[in-house]
């Protein structure tokens, strides 16, 4: 019968935990060697720079087109 002492205590084997700690240690050492590593690869640059700039350009174009349409009265139905 359970006496309640082991309630909410996770049972973790030592091998996966040591493997995770070793991998974490390796990543920390690698990052210390590289230093600040932001936007190193092309995929990082694509998702962090190109897509937001493209969306901002498209939004600005739509706003410019809307303001021009308001100014000139284009797309105004016959009333």
mmCIF file of C-alpha atoms in Angstrom:
data_model
loop_
_atom_site.group_PDB
_atom_site.id
_atom_site.type_symbol
_atom_site.label_atom_id
_atom_site.label_comp_id
_atom_site.label_asym_id
_atom_site.label_seq_id
_atom_site.Cartn_x
_atom_site.Cartn_y
_atom_site.Cartn_z
ATOM 1 C CA UNK A 1 0.000 0.000 0.000
ATOM 2 C CA UNK A 2 1.168 3.518 -0.753
ATOM 3 C CA UNK A 3 2.041 5.653 2.248
ATOM 4 C CA UNK A 4 1.998 8.925 0.258
ATOM 5 C CA UNK A 5 5.696 9.737 0.621
ATOM 6 C CA UNK A 6 6.448 9.178 -3.046
ATOM 7 C CA UNK A 7 3.569 11.331 -4.267
ATOM 8 C CA UNK A 8 4.640 13.877 -6.915
ATOM 9 C CA UNK A 9 8.260 12.706 -6.901
ATOM 10 C CA UNK A 10 9.334 12.067 -10.463
ATOM 11 C CA UNK A 11 11.214 8.868 -11.069
ATOM 12 C CA UNK A 12 14.018 9.658 -13.486
ATOM 13 C CA UNK A 13 16.707 7.267 -14.551
ATOM 14 C CA UNK A 14 20.265 8.535 -14.232
ATOM 15 C CA UNK A 15 21.296 7.830 -17.834
ATOM 16 C CA UNK A 16 18.910 10.245 -19.640
ATOM 17 C CA UNK A 17 19.566 12.939 -17.061
ATOM 18 C CA UNK A 18 23.339 12.649 -17.468
ATOM 19 C CA UNK A 19 22.932 12.620 -21.241
ATOM 20 C CA UNK A 20 20.859 15.821 -21.085
ATOM 21 C CA UNK A 21 23.340 17.497 -18.753
ATOM 22 C CA UNK A 22 26.245 16.526 -21.008
ATOM 23 C CA UNK A 23 24.449 17.930 -24.052
ATOM 24 C CA UNK A 24 23.605 21.133 -22.188
ATOM 25 C CA UNK A 25 27.231 21.484 -21.080
ATOM 26 C CA UNK A 26 28.409 21.002 -24.686
ATOM 27 C CA UNK A 27 26.023 23.708 -25.955
ATOM 28 C CA UNK A 28 27.168 26.124 -23.253
ATOM 29 C CA UNK A 29 30.835 25.563 -24.122
ATOM 30 C CA UNK A 30 30.106 25.966 -27.830
ATOM 31 C CA UNK A 31 28.213 29.199 -27.253
ATOM 32 C CA UNK A 32 31.028 30.530 -25.067
ATOM 33 C CA UNK A 33 33.462 29.899 -27.938
ATOM 34 C CA UNK A 34 31.268 31.547 -30.572
ATOM 35 C CA UNK A 35 30.124 34.476 -28.458
ATOM 36 C CA UNK A 36 27.097 36.492 -29.482
ATOM 37 C CA UNK A 37 25.552 34.494 -32.303
ATOM 38 C CA UNK A 38 22.481 36.254 -33.659
ATOM 39 C CA UNK A 39 21.402 35.850 -37.273
ATOM 40 C CA UNK A 40 24.229 33.551 -38.292
ATOM 41 C CA UNK A 41 22.478 31.492 -40.936
ATOM 42 C CA UNK A 42 20.364 32.469 -43.923
ATOM 43 C CA UNK A 43 17.157 30.925 -42.496
ATOM 44 C CA UNK A 44 17.545 33.099 -39.375
ATOM 45 C CA UNK A 45 17.926 36.193 -41.506
ATOM 46 C CA UNK A 46 14.916 35.234 -43.600
ATOM 47 C CA UNK A 47 12.544 34.836 -40.675
ATOM 48 C CA UNK A 48 13.891 37.734 -38.615
ATOM 49 C CA UNK A 49 14.540 40.401 -41.246
ATOM 50 C CA UNK A 50 13.169 39.734 -44.723
ATOM 51 C CA UNK A 51 9.631 38.622 -43.879
ATOM 52 C CA UNK A 52 8.846 41.488 -41.454
ATOM 53 C CA UNK A 53 10.362 44.073 -43.840
ATOM 54 C CA UNK A 54 8.332 42.634 -46.706
ATOM 55 C CA UNK A 55 5.120 42.773 -44.687
ATOM 56 C CA UNK A 56 5.846 46.376 -43.694
ATOM 57 C CA UNK A 57 6.452 47.305 -47.353
ATOM 58 C CA UNK A 58 3.218 45.659 -48.488
ATOM 59 C CA UNK A 59 1.291 47.414 -45.704
ATOM 60 C CA UNK A 60 2.790 50.780 -46.643
ATOM 61 C CA UNK A 61 1.895 50.193 -50.309
ATOM 62 C CA UNK A 62 -1.710 49.381 -49.404
ATOM 63 C CA UNK A 63 -1.952 52.476 -47.214
ATOM 64 C CA UNK A 64 -0.475 54.656 -49.969
ATOM 65 C CA UNK A 65 -2.913 53.234 -52.479
ATOM 66 C CA UNK A 66 -5.842 53.831 -50.107
ATOM 67 C CA UNK A 67 -4.812 57.440 -49.429
ATOM 68 C CA UNK A 68 -4.383 58.099 -53.151
ATOM 69 C CA UNK A 69 -7.813 56.618 -53.800
ATOM 70 C CA UNK A 70 -9.339 58.843 -51.111
ATOM 71 C CA UNK A 71 -7.598 61.925 -52.476
ATOM 72 C CA UNK A 72 -8.535 61.437 -56.130
ATOM 73 C CA UNK A 73 -11.991 59.976 -55.502
ATOM 74 C CA UNK A 74 -11.176 56.877 -57.502
ATOM 75 C CA UNK A 75 -13.260 53.742 -56.924
ATOM 76 C CA UNK A 76 -16.194 55.915 -55.999
ATOM 77 C CA UNK A 77 -19.472 54.501 -57.207
ATOM 78 C CA UNK A 78 -21.995 56.586 -59.123
ATOM 79 C CA UNK A 79 -24.205 58.274 -56.588
#
